[in-house]
Tab-separated table of C-alpha atoms and ligand atoms in Angstrom:
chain	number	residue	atom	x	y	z
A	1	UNK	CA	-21.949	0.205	-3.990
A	2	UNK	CA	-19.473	2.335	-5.792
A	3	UNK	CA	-16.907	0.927	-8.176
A	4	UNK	CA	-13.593	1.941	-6.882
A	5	UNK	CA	-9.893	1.796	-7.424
A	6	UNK	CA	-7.090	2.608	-4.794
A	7	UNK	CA	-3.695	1.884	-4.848
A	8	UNK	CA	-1.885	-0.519	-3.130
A	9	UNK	CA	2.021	-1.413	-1.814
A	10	UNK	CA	3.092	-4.415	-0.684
A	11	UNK	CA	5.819	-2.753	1.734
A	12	UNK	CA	9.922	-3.965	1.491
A	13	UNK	CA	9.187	-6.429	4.739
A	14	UNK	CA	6.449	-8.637	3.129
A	15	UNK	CA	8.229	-8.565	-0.296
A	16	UNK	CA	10.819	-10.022	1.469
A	17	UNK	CA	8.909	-12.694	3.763
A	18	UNK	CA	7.954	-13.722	0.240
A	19	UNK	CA	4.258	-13.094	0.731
A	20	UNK	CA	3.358	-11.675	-1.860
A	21	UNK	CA	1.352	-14.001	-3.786
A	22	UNK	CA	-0.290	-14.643	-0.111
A	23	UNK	CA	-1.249	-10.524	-0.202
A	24	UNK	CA	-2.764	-10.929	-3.646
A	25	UNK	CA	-4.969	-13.993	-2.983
A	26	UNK	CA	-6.798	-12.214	-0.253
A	27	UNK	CA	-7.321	-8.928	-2.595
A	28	UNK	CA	-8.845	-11.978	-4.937
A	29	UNK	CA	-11.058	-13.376	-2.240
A	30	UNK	CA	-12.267	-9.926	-1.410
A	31	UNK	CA	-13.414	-9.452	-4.579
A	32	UNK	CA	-10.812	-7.130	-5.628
A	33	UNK	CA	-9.189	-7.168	-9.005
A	34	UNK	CA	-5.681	-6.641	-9.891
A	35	UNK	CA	-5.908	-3.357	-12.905
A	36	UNK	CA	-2.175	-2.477	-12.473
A	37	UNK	CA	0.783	-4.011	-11.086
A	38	UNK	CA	4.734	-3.147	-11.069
A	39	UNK	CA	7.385	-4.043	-8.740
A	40	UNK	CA	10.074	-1.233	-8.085
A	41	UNK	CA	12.448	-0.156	-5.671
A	42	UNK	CA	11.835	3.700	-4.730
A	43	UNK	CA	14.029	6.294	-4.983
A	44	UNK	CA	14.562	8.885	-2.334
A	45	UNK	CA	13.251	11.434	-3.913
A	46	UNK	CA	10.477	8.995	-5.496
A	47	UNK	CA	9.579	7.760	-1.475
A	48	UNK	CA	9.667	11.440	-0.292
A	49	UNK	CA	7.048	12.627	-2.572
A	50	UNK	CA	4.859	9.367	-2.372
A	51	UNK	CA	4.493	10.238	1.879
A	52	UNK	CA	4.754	14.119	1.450
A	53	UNK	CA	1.503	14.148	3.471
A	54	UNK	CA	3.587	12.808	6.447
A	55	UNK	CA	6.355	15.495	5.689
A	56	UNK	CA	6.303	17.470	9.256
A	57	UNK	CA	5.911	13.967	10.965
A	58	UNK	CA	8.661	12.743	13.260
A	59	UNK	CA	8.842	9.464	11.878
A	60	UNK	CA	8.839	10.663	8.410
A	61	UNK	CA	12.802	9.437	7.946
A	62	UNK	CA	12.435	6.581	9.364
A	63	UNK	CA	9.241	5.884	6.577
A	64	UNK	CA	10.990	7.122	4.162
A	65	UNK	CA	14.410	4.860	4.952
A	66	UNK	CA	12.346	1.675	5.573
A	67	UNK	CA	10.245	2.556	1.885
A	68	UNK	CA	13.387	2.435	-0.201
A	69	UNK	CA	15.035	-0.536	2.134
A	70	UNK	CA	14.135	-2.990	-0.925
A	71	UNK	CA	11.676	-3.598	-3.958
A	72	UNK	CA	8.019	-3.134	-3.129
A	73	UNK	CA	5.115	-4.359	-5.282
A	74	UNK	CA	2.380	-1.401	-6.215
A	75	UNK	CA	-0.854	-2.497	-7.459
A	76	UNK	CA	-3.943	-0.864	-8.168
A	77	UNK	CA	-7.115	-2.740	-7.291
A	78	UNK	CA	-10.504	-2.466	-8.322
A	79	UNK	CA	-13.757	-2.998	-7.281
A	80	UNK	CA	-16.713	-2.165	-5.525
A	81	UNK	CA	-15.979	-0.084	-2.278
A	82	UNK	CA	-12.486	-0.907	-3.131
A	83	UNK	CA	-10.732	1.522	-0.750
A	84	UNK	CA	-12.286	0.705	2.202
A	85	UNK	CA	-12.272	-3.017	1.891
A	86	UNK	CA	-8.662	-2.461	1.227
A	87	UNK	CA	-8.414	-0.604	4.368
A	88	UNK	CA	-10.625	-3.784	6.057
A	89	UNK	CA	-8.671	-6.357	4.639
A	90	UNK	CA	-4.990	-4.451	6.001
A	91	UNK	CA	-6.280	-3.708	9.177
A	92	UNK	CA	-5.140	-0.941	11.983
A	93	UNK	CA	-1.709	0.770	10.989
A	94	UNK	CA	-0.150	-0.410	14.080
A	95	UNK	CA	-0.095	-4.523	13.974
A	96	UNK	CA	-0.605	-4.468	17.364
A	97	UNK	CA	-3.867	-3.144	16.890
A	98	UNK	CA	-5.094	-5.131	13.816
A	99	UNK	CA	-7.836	-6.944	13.712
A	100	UNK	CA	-7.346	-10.879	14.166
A	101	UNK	CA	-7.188	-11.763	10.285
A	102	UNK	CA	-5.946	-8.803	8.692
A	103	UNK	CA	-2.920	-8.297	6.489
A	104	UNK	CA	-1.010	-6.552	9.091
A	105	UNK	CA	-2.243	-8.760	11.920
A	106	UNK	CA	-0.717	-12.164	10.303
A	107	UNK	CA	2.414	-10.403	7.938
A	108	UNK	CA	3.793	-6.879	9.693
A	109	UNK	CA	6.292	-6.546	12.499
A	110	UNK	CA	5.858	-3.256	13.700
A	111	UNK	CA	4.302	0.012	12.940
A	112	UNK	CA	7.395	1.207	10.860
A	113	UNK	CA	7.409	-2.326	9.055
A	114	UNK	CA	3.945	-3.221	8.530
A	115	UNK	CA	3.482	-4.899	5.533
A	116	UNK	CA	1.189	-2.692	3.006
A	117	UNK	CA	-0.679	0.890	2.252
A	118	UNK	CA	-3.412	1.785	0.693
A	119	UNK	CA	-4.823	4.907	-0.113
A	120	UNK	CA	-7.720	5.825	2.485
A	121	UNK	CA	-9.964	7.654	0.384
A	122	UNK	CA	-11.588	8.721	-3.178
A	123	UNK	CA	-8.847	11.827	-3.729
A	124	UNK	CA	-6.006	10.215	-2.199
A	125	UNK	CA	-6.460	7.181	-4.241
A	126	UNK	CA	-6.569	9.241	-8.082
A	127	UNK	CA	-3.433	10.817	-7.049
A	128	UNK	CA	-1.607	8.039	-5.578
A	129	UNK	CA	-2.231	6.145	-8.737
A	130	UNK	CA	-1.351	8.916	-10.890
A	131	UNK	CA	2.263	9.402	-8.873
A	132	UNK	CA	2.778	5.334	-10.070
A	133	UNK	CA	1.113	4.708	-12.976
A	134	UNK	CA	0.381	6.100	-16.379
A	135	UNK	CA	-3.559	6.086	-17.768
A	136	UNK	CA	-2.787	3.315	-20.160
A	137	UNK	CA	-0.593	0.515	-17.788
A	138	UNK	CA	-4.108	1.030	-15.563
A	139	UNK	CA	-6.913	-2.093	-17.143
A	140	UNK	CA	-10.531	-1.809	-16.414
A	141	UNK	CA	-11.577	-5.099	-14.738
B	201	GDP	P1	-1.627	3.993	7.086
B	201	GDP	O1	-2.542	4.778	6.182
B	201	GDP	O2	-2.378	2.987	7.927
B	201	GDP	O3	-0.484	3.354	6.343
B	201	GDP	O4	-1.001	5.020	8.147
B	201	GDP	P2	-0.566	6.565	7.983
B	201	GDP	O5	-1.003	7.115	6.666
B	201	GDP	O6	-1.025	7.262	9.216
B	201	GDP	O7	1.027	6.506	8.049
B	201	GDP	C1	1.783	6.101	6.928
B	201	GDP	C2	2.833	5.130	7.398
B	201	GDP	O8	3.731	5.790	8.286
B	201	GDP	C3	2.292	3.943	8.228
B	201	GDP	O9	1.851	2.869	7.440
B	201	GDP	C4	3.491	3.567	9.061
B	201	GDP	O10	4.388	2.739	8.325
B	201	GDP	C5	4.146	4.913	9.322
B	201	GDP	N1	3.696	5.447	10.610
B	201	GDP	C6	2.500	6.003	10.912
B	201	GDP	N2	2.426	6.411	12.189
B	201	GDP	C7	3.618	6.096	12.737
B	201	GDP	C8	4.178	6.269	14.038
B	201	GDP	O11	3.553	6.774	14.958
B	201	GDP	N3	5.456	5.822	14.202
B	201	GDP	C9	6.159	5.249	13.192
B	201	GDP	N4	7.393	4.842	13.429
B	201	GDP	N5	5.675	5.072	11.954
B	201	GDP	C10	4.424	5.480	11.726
B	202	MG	MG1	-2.201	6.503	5.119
């Protein structure tokens, strides 16, 4: 098993259903260790360049409006296979199709509003962390 970090959001609608500490205890039952945390509310520009991926994407607006709606908690996590259980322990982007269980199942409304990211894979992961946090605010666990 690889040791792993990826980054994780807790997304405006489950910072404010006041879940957060609910998020983090299943990151902490998976085995996953908090290395970084900060809460912030996006900018624009800051929201824009976070999903440029999803640029050409009709519902890139509407991401990019709901992002910077209110404060979001970012969090890098750490551990082994740490992307993919994150992945696992979110479950399908649309909460209609998440697994019974999963973050998004229990916490997310919709596919717009659903709860959390997390980076999906080894180079998305170094640079998503990079775009929120400097080397030294990042702890080894
Ligand atoms: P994720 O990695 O599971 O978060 O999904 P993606 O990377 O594909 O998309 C990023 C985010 O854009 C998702 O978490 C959703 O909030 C939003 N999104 C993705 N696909 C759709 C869609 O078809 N419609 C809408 N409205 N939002 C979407
Ligand atoms: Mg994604």
């Amino acid at each position: 098993m690889a040791l792993e970090r990826t980054l994780s959001i807790i997304k405006p609608d489950a910072v404010a259903k006041n879940v957060v500490g609910e998020i983090y205890a299943r990151f902490e039952k998976a085995g996953l260790k908090v290395a970084a945390a900060k809460m912030k509310h996006l900018s624009r520009k800051e929201a824009e360049g976070f999903y440029a991926v999803h640029r050409e994407r009709p519902f890139f607006n509407a991401l990019v409006e709901f992002m910077i709606s209110g404060p979001v908690m970012i969090q890098v996590l750490q551990g082994d296979n740490a992307i993919l259980k994150n992945r696992e322990l979110m479950g399908a982007t649309n909460p209609k199709d998440a697994a019974k269980g999963t973050i998004r199942a229990d916490f997310a409304d919709s596919i717009d509003a659903n709860a959390v990211h997390g980076s999906d894979a080894a180079e998305t992961a170094a640079v998503e962390i990079a775009y929120f946090f400097a080397a030294t605010e990042v702890f080894p666990r």
